Every structure is written in structure tokens, then in C-alpha cells.
Coordinates of C-alpha atoms and ligand atoms in Angstrom, one line a residue:
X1453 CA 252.8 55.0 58.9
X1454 CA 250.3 53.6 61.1
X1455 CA 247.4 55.7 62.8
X1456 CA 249.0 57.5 66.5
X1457 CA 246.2 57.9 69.0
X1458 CA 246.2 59.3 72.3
X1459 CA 245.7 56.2 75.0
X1460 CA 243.8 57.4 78.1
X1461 CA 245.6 54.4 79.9
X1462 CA 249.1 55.1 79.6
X1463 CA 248.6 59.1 78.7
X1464 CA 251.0 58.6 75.5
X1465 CA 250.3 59.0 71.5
X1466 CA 250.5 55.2 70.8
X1467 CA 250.3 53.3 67.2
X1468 CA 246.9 51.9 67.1
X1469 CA 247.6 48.3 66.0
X1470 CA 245.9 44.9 65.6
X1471 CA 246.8 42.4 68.0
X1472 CA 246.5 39.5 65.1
X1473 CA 246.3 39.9 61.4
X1474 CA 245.2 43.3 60.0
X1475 CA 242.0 43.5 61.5
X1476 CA 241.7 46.1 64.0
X1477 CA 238.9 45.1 66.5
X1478 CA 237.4 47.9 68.8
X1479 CA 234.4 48.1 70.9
X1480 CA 232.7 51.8 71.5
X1481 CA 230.1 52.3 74.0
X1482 CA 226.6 52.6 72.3
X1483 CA 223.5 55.2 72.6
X1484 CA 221.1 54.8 75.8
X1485 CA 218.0 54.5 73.8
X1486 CA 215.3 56.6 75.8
X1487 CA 214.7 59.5 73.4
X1488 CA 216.8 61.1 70.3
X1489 CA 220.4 61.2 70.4
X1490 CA 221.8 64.8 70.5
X1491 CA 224.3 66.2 68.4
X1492 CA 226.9 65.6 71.5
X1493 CA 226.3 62.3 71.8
X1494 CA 227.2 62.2 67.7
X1495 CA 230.4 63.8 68.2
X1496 CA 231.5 60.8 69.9
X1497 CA 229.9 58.6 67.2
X1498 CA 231.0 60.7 64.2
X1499 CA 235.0 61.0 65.9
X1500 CA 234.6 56.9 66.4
X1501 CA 233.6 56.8 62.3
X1502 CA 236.2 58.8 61.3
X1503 CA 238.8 56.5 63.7
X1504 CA 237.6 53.5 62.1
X1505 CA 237.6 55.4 58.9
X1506 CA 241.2 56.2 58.7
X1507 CA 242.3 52.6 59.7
X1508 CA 240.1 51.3 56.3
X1509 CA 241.7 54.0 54.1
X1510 CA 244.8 53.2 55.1
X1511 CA 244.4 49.6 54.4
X1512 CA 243.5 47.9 57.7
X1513 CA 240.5 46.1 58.2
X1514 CA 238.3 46.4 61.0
X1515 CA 235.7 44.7 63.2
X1516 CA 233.2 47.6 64.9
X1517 CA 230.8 46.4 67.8
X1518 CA 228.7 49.0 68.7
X1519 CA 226.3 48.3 71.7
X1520 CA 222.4 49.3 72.3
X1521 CA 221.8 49.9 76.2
X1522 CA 217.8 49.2 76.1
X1523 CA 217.3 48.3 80.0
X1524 CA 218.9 50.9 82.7
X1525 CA 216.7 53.2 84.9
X1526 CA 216.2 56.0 82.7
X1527 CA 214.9 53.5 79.3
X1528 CA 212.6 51.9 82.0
X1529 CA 211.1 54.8 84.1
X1530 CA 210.5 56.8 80.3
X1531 CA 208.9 53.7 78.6
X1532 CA 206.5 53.5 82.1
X1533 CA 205.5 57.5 81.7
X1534 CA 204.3 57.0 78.2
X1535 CA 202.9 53.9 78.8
X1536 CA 204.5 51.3 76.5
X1537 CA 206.1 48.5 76.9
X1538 CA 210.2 48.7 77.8
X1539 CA 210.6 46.5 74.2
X1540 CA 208.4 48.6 71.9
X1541 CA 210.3 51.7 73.6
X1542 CA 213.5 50.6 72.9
X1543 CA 212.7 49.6 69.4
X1544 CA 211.3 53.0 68.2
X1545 CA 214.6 55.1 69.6
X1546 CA 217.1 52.4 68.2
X1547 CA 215.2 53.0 64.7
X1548 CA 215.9 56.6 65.3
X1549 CA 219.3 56.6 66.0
X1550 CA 219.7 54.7 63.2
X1551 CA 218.1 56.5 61.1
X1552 CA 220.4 59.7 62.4
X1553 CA 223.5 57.2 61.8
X1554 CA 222.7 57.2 58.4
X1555 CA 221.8 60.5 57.8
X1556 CA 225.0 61.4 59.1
X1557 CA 226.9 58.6 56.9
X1558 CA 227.9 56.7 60.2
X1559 CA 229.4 53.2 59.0
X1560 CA 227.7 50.6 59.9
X1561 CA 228.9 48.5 63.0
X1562 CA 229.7 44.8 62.1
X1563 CA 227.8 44.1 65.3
X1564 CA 225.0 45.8 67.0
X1565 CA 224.3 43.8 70.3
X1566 CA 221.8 44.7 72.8
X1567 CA 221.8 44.6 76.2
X1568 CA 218.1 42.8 76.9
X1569 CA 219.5 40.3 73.7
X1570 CA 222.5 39.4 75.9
X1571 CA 221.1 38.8 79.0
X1572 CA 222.4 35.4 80.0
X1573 CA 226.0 36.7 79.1
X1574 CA 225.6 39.0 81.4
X1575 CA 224.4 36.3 84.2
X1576 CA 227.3 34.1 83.4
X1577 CA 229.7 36.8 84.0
X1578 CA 228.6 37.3 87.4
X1579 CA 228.6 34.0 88.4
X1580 CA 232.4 33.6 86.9
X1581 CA 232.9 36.6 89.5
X1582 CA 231.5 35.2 92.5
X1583 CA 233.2 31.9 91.8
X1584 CA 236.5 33.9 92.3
X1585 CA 235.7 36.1 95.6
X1586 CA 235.3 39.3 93.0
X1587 CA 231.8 39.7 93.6
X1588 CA 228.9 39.0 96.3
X1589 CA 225.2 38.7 96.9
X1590 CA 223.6 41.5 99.4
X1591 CA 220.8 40.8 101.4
X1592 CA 218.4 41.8 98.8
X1593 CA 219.2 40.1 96.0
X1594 CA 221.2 42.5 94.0
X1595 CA 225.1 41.7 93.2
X1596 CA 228.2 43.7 93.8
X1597 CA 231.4 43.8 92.6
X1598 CA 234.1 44.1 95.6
X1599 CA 236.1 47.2 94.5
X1600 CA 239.1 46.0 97.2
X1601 CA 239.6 42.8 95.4
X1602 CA 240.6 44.3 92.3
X1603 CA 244.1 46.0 93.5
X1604 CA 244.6 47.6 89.9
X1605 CA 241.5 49.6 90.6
X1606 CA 241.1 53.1 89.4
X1607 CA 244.1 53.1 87.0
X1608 CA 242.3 54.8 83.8
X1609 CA 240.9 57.4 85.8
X1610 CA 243.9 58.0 88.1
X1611 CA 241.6 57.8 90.9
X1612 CA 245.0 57.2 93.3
X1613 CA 246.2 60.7 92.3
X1614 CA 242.7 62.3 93.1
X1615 CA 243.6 60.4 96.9
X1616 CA 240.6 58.2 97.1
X1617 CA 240.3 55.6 99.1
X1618 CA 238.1 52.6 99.0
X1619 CA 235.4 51.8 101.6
X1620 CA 233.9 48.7 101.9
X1621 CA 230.5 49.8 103.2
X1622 CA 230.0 52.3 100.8
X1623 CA 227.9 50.9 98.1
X1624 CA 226.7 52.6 94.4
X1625 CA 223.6 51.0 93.0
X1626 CA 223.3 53.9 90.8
X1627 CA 225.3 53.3 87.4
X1628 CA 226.2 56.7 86.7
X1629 CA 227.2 58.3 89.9
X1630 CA 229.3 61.4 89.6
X1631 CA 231.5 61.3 92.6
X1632 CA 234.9 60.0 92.8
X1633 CA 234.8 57.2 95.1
X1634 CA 236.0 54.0 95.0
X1635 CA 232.7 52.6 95.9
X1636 CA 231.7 48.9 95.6
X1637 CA 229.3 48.7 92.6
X1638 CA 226.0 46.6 91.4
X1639 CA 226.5 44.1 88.7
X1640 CA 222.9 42.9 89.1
X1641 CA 219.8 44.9 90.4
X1642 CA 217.1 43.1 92.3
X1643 CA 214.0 43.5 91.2
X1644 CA 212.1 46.9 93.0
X1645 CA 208.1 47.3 92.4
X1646 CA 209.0 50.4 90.3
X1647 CA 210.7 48.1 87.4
X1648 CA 207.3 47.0 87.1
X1649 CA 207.4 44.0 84.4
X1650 CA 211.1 45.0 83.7
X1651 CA 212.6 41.8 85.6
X1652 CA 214.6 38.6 84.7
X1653 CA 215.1 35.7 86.4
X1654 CA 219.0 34.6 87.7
X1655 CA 220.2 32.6 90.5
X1656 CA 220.4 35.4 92.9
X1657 CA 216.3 36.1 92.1
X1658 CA 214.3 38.7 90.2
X1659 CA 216.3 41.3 89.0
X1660 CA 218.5 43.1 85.8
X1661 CA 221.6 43.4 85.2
X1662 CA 223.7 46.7 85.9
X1663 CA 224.7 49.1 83.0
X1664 CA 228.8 48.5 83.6
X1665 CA 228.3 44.3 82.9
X1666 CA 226.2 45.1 80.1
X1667 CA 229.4 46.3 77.9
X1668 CA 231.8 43.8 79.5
X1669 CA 229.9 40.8 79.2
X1670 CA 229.0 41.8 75.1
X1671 CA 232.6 43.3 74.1
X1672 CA 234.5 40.1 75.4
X1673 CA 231.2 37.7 73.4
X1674 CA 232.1 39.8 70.0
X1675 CA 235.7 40.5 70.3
X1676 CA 237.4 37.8 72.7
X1677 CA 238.9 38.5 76.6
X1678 CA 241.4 40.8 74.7
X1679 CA 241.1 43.1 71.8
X1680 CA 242.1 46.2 70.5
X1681 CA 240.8 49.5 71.5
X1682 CA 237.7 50.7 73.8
X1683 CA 235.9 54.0 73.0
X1684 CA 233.4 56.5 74.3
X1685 CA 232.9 60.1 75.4
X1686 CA 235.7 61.3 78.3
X1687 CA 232.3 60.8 80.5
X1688 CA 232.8 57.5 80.5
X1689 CA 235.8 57.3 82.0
X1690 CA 234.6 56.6 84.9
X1691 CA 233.0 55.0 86.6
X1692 CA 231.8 52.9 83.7
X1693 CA 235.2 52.2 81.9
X1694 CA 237.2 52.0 84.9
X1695 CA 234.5 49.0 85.8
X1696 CA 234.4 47.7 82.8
X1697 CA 238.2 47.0 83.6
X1698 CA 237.5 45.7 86.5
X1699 CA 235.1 43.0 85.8
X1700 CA 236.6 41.8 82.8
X1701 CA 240.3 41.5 83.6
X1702 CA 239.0 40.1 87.6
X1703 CA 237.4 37.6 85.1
X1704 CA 239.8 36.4 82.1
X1705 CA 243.3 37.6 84.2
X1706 CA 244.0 39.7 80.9
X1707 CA 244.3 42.8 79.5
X1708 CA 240.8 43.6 78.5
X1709 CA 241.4 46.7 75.7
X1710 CA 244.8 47.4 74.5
X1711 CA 244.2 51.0 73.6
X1712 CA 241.3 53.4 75.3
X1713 CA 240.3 55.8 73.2
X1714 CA 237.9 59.1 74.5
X1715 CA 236.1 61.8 72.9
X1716 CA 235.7 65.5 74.9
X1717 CA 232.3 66.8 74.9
X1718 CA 230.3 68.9 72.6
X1719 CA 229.3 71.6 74.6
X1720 CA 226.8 74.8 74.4
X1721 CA 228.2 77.8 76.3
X1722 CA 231.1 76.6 78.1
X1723 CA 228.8 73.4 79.5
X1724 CA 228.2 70.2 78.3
X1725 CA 225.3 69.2 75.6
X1726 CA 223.1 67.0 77.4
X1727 CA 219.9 66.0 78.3
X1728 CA 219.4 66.5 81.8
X1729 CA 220.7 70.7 81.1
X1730 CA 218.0 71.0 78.1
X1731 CA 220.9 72.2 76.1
X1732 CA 220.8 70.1 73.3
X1733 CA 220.2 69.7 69.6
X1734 CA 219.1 67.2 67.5
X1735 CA 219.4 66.2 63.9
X1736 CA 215.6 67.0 63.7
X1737 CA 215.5 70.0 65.0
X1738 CA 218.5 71.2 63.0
X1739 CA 216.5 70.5 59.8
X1740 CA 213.8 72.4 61.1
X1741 CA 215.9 75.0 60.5
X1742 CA 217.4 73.9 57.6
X1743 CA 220.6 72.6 58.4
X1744 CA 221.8 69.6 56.9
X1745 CA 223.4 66.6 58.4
X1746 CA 225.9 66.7 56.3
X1747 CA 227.2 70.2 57.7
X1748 CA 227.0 68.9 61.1
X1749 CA 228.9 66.3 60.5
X1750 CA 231.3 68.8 59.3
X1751 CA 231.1 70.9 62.6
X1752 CA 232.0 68.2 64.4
X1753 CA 234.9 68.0 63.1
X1754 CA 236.8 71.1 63.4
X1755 CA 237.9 70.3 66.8
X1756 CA 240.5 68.2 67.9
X1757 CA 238.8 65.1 69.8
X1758 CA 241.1 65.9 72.5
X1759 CA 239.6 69.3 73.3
X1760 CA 236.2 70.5 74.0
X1761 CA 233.6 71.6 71.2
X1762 CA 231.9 74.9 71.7
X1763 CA 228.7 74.4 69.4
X1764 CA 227.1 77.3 67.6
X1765 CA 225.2 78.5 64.6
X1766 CA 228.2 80.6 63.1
X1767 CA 229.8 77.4 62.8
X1768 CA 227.2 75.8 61.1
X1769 CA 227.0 78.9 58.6
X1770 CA 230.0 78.1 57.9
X1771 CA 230.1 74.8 57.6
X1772 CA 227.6 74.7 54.8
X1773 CA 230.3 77.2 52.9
X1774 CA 233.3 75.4 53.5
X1775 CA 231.3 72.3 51.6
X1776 CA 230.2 74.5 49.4
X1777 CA 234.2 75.4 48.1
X1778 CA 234.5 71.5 48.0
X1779 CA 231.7 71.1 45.7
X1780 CA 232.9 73.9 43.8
X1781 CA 236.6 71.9 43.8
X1782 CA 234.3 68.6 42.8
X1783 CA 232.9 70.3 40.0
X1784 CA 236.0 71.6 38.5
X1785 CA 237.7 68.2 38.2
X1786 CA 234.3 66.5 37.5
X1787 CA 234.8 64.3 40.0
X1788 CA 232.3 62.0 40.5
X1789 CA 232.0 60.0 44.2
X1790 CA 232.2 56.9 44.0
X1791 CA 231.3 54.1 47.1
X1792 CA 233.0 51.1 47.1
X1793 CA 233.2 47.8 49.2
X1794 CA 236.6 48.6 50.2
X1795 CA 238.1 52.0 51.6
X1796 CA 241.7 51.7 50.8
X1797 CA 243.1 54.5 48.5
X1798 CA 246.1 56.6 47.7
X1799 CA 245.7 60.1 48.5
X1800 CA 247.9 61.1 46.3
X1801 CA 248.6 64.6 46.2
X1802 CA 246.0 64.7 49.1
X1803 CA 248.9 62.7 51.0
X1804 CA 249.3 65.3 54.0
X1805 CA 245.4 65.6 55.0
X1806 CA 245.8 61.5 55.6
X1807 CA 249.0 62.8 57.8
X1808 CA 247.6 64.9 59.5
X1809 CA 244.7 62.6 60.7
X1810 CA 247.4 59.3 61.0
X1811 CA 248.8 62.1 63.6
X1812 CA 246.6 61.6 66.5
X1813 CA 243.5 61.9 64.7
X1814 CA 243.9 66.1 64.2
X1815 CA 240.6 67.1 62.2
X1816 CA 241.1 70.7 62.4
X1817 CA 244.5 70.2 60.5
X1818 CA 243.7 68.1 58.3
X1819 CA 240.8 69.9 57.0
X1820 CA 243.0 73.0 57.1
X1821 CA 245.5 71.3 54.7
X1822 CA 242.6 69.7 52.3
X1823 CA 241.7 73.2 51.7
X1824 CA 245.0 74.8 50.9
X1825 CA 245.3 71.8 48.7
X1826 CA 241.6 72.7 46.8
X1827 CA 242.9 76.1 46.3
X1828 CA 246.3 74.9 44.9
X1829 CA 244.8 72.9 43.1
X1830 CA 242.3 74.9 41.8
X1831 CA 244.2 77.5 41.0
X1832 CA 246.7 75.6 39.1
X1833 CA 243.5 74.1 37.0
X1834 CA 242.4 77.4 36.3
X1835 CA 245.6 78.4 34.9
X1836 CA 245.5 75.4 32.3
X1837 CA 248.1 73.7 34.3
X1838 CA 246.4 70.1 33.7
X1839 CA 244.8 70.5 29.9
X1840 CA 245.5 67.0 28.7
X1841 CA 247.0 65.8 31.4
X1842 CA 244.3 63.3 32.6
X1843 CA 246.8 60.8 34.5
X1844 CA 247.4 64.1 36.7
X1845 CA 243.9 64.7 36.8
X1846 CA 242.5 61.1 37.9
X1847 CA 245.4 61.0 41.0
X1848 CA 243.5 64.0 42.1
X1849 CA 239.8 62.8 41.9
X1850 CA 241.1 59.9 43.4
X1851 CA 242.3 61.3 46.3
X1852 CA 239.9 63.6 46.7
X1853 CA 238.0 60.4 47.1
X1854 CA 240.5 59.3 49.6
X1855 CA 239.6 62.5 51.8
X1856 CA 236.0 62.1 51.4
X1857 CA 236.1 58.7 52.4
X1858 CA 238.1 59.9 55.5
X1859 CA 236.2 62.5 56.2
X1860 CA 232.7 60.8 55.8
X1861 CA 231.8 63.3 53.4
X1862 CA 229.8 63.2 50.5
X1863 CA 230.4 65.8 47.7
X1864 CA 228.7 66.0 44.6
X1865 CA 229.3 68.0 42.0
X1866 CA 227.3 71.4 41.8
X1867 CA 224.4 71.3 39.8
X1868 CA 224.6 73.5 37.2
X1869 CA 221.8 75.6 38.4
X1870 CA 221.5 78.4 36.0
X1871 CA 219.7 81.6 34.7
X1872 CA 216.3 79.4 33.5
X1873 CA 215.8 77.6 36.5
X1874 CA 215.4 81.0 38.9
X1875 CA 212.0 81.8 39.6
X1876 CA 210.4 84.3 37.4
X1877 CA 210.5 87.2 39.8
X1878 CA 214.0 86.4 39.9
X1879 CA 214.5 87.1 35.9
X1880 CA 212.3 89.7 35.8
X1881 CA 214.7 91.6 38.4
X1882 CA 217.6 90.5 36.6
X1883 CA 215.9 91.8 33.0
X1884 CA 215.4 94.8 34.8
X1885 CA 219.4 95.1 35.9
X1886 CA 220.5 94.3 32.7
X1887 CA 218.9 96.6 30.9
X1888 CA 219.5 99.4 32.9
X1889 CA 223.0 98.8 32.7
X1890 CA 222.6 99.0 29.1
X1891 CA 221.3 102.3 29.2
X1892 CA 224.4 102.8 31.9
X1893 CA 222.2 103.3 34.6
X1894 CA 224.7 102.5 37.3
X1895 CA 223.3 103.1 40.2
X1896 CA 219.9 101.6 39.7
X1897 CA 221.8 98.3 38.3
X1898 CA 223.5 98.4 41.4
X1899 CA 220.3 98.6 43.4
X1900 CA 218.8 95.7 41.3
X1901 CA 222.2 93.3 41.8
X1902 CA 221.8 94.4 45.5
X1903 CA 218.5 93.0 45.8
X1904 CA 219.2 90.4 43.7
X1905 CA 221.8 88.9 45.7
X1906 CA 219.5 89.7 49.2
X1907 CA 217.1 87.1 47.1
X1908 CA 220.1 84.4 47.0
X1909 CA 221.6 84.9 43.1
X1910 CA 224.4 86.3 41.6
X1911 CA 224.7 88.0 38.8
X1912 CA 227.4 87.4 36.2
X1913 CA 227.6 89.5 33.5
X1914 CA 229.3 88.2 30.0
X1915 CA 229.9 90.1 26.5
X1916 CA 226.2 89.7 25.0
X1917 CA 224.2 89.1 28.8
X1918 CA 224.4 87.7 31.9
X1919 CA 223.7 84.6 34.1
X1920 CA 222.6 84.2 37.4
X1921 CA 224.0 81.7 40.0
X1922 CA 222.2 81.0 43.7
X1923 CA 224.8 82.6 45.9
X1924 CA 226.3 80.7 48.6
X1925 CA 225.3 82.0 52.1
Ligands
AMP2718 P1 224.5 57.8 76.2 O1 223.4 57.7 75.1 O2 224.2 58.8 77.2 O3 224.9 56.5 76.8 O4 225.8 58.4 75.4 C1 226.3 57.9 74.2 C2 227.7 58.4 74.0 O5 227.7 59.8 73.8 C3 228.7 58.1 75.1 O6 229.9 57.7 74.5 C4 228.8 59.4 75.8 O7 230.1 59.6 76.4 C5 228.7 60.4 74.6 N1 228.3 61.8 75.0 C6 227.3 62.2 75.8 N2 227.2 63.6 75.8 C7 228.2 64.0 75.0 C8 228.7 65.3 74.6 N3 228.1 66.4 75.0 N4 229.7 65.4 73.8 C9 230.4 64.3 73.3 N5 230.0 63.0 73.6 C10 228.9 62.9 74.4
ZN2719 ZN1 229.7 50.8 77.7

């Protein structure tokens, strides 16, 4: 069974499949690289990883470009406020985000363009337009694309159904304009005093390119006229997919992506995580409060990509204890991670978690079915179902494996962090408990295990003493 993914194109749960071999080639929209990325913009990263994620574990290959927008008005007018140049800018917040990629154990991309790197690309592209009557030069020296000569216009976003019509003196030199219209759009942007240094030369003059050529002009150089599957937030519908589209297939004559493939938003009460409503969080100021990557990572994927994520705390509490059970369920089988070149792997008894996320990519379920398994499971082990039975026991590691792989997740075993390693206050209080149970003072052993556990360890009493364990939050 192949991986079913919803296709914003045709509206259908389609088989994602490669359109040569087995490698599955996809393109997904990259950060803007003005400040940190929030923890919205990683929900569309972290869905994409576990996307390509599932095609590796299920034996596909793949080939991940993942673009770096480092020229567009907001990269340039930041890099001017702080005073350093648009390059060094661009370099520090790339370095970030990639440092946020790893920390979240984000796969690599087998290709990391830029948009600056690909500049003559870009130029090419819009001469190949103008050549056909797609595109034309204004007054000014910018370039537009000529909405009208592109009949399939608007298809992704359905902008017929919305009844829009096209006008050919309206005119967007904005990339990200939030209206629906239909309006002719800039492919190149000549050059205004407030770009300062932030020009290149082309034949129409002075200028940069726009921020919709950017992602046509490096997809098609990476992945050919036609490959398999375009991704990004549901934001990016349109306009910026919907002229992607129409650059690229004005262009080559083709279909340009064979599958499109969006993310809903991560939001904070009921609206959107973004910049521009000061609603977000980042990775840093997560661990400020202690909060690990890893557990966002998790958080970000109980939802179903297809739905909205309401962000909060309480989920991240409980993130950090549903890794805790699967550390616990690590620990049990002594399973021990193990990262390999290759992702492929039976599941094994694991086998419905990789169902349920070959099944339109559903998360929610299939973390909802990797736990009942880890308390099967568990259960079973603690009743001495698998003494001796180590073939048993290796299909289970390994599939555990399996789902971490899927997943993203890394799960080590618990250290066995025991009675000697609490601090002393700790085992004083837990002397103190012990030996008032002893003298069968209930109530005040109660009172000590109270505050014990208000300190973070539990207390397990045995025959001849006790242990203490840090308590999960
Ligand atoms: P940007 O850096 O703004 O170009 O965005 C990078 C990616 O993050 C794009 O695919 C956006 O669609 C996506 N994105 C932005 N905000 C959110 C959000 N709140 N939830 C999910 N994805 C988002
Ligand atoms: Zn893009």
C-alpha cells in the first residue's frame, strides 16, 4: 500500500507516486529568513518531514529541495534597520533555522537553493515568458506576468467559484497580497531608492526578482518542468502557488507538480501563529521554559494536517508524558535506537501505526494506535509473555524503530536514575518517611511522600527499603 494524500488540485485522497523509478521528488516552499522561524512555520516543516518520512520507511526514495527566500521586502527592509548587509542578514537566520531543523530532527533536504544563489534562473525564466506574450515590461522597469494569458488561472485556489474576475489594469507588486483578485503580478521589481544596494542587473534594468519566480525558476532547475508533489502551509495557496502554476506551466506547456500538498496553520486562540500578530513561539523561547524540542515536535503532531492546530501549554505538558510512556516502553524491551543510512523497515506488529499514516497522513491516529500497541505490549511483557522468546522480542524493537523513524522521534531508554543520585535533601526526606513508617507512623509518612513527590520523586517501597524514582510531570 502506497502513501494516500489529500491533493489540493483535484480535492481527492490520491496515491502519492513517483513519476519515474522509485524516487519520489517534491519541492516544499522554504523559510523567509528575516528573524527566527516560529513554531507554526515548523508545523509545516515538521508535517513535510514526516511526509517524506513515511515514503522512506516504506521503501521509496526521495529527492527533497527545500528553498531559502533571502531577498523579498521584509529580509531587505530588516537587514537595513539593523544595519548589516542583506548577505550577512540572511546568513545568520539561515544558520538558525538550521540549527532549529536539527534540533527538531528535520531531515535534511537533498537541496537547499537560495534565491540571491539563483538569480540568473530567475532572469531566464522571465525572458522565456516574454518571448511567448506571457509576460511584459511596465514603464518602470519592473515585469509582470499577464494573468489573462494564462486561461487555467486560479484552478488550485478555485478562485472561479469565489466569482472573480480578472482586470487587466489592476496590478499587485506586493508578493503577498491577501485579496482575492485575479490581478496581474510582478515577476521582477525595479529597483526603488529604498532597496538601497539590494539590486541586480537584467535586461529590463536595475531591479530583483519577485518572490513567486523565485520558487518556479529553482523547483523546475532541481527537479525538471515536472515532478512530483509541491508543499507548503494552506497560506500559500494563493497567490504564490497558484503563480507558481502559472509561470511554470505558461513556460514548459506541462504539468508543473503532480500532487499539491498543504499544511493548516498552527494557531494560538482561534488565530493564526504569526509574526505580524506577535503570537508566536519559538524553539528558544520554549527552552527558556524548559520545553524540549523534542516535545514540540510531538505537539505538532497530534493534529491532522488537514485541520487547524490550537497550540497551548497543556499540550506540551502532555507531550513530555506521552514520551515519557514511550521511554518507559524503550526501556522495557531495551531497545536501543539505532540511525541508519536507509529508513526502510517492517513494522511489524507496529504494522497499523504505518496504516494509519499511509492513510492520508493521520498523526492523531496513528499515535493513538502506537500507544494501545505500547500498552499491549507492555502488558503482555510484564506478564512473562516473551521470556525467551527473543525473535518475538527483536520484531518489536524493530518496529518500534520503524515508528520512530516515522515519527521523527528519538527515544532512549530511561536512565536508570535511582535512590543515590537524588540530592541529599531528597534522602534525608525519604530517611525520614521510611523510618516513620517503620515506627507505623502513617500519617507523617504520608506527609513526607507528599512532599516528596511535590519535590519530583517517588517513592517505592520494597521488603527491606525503598527507592526513589523522579516522577514524571
Ligand atoms: P515563511 O517563512 O513565512 O515564508 O513561511 C514558511 C512556511 O511556514 C510556509 O510554508 C508557510 O505556509 C508556513 N506557515 C506560516 N505560518 C504558519 C502557521 N501558523 N502554521 C503552519 N504553517 C505556517
Ligand atoms: Zn515557494
Amino acid at each position: 500500500m502506497g502513501l494516500n494524500l489529500y491533493d489540493t488540485m483535484t480535492r481527492e485522497v490520491r496515491e502519492v507516486y513517483p513519476m519515474d523509478g522509485n524516487m519520489v521528488r517534491f519541492y516544499g516552499c522554504g523559510p523567509t529568513v528575516y528573524g527566527p522561524a516560529h513554531i507554526g512555520n515548523f508545523r509545516t516543516f515538521v508535517i513535510q518531514d514526516v511526509f517524506r518520512r513515511v515514503l522512506e520507511t516504506s521503501g521509496l526514495k526521495t529527492f527533497h529541495v527545500r528553498n531559502v527566500t533571502d531577498v523579498d521586502d521584509k529580509t531587505i527592509r530588516q537587514s537595513q534597520e539593523e544595519g548589516v548587509k542583506l548577505e550577512d542578514f540572511t546568513d545568520k537566520w539561515t544558520a538558525e533555522f538550521r540549527k532549529d531543523c536539527d534540533l527538531l530532527n528535520l531531515l535534511i533536504p537533498h537541496a537547499e537553493p537560495s534565491a540571491v544563489g539563483h538569480i540568473p534562473e530567475q532572469i531566464s525564466l522571465i525572458e522565456r515568458l516574454i518571448e511567448g506574450g506571457k509576460a511584459y515590461r511596465a514603464n518602470d522597469g519592473s515585469v509582470y506576468f499577464k494573468v489573462d494569458a494564462f486561461p487555467e488561472y486560479g484552478r488550485l485556489s478555485r478562485l472561479a467559484e469565489r466569482e472573480i474576475t480578472t482586470s487587466q489594469t489592476d496590478r499587485e507588486t506586493s508578493d503577498e497580497y491577501e485579496r482575492d483578485t485575479a490581478a496581474d503580478f510582478a515577476l521582477w521589481k525595479a529597483r526603488r531608492p529604498e532597496d538601497g544596494e539590494n539590486f541586480w542587473e537584467s535586461p529590463w534594468g536595475q531591479g530583483r526578482p519577485g518572490w513567486h519566480i523565485e520558487c518556479s525558476a529553482m523547483s523546475m532547475k532541481y527537479l525538471g518542468e515536472s515532478f512530483d508533489l509541491h508543499s507548503g502551509g494552506v497560506d500559500l495557496i494563493f497567490p504564490h502557488h497558484e503563480n507558481e502554476i502559472a509561470q511554470s506551466e505558461s513556460v514548459t506547456g506541462k504539468t508543473f507538480a503532480r500532487h499539491w500538498f498543504h499544511v493548516a496553520h498552527l494557531m494560538v486562540e482561534g488565530r493564526k501563529m504569526s509574526k505580524s500578530l506577535s503570537n508566536l513561539h519559538t524553539l528558544e523561547d520554549l527552552d527558556q521554559k524548559e520545553y524540549l524540542a523534542q516535545e514540540v515536535r510531538y505537539v505538532l503532531l497530534t493534529g491532522s494536517y488537514r485541520q487547524p492546530l490550537n497550540f497551548t501549554f497543556d499540550s506540551m505538558k502532555a507531550a513530555r508524558k506521552a514520551l515519557s510512556k514511550l521511554s518507559d516502553f524503550a526501556t522495557k524491551f531495551d531497545f536501543k535506537p539505532s540511525q541508519g543510512d536507509s529508513l526502510e523497515t517492517e513494522f511489524g506488529p507496529f504494522h497499523p501505526v504505518q496504516e494509519a499514516l499511509l492513510s492520508d497522513l493521520n498523526t492523531p491516529e496513528a499515535l493513538g494506535r502506537c500507544f494501545r500497541l505500547v500498552r499491549e505490549l507492555g502488558e503482555a511483557f510484564e506478564q512473562g509473555e516473551y521470556k525467551g522468546k527473543e525473535e518475538a522480542l527483536n520484531e518489536i524493537r524493530q518496529g518500534f524503530q520503524a515508528v520512530c523513524d516515522a515519527f521523527g522521534l528519538i527515544l532512549e531508554p530511561k536512565e536508570e536514575k535511582r535512590t543515590e543520585d537524588a540530592p541529599a535533601e531528597i534522602q534525608d526526606l525519604s530517611q525520614r518517611r521510611w523510618e516513620a513508617k517503620q515506627g507505623k507512623d502513617w500519617a507523617l509518612a504520608d506527609q513526607l511522600r507528599a512532599e516528596l513527590l511535590e519535590q519530583g520523586w517517588t517513592v517505592k517501597d520494597g521488603k527491606d527499603g525503598f527507592e526513589l524514582v523522579p516522577t514524571v510531570e
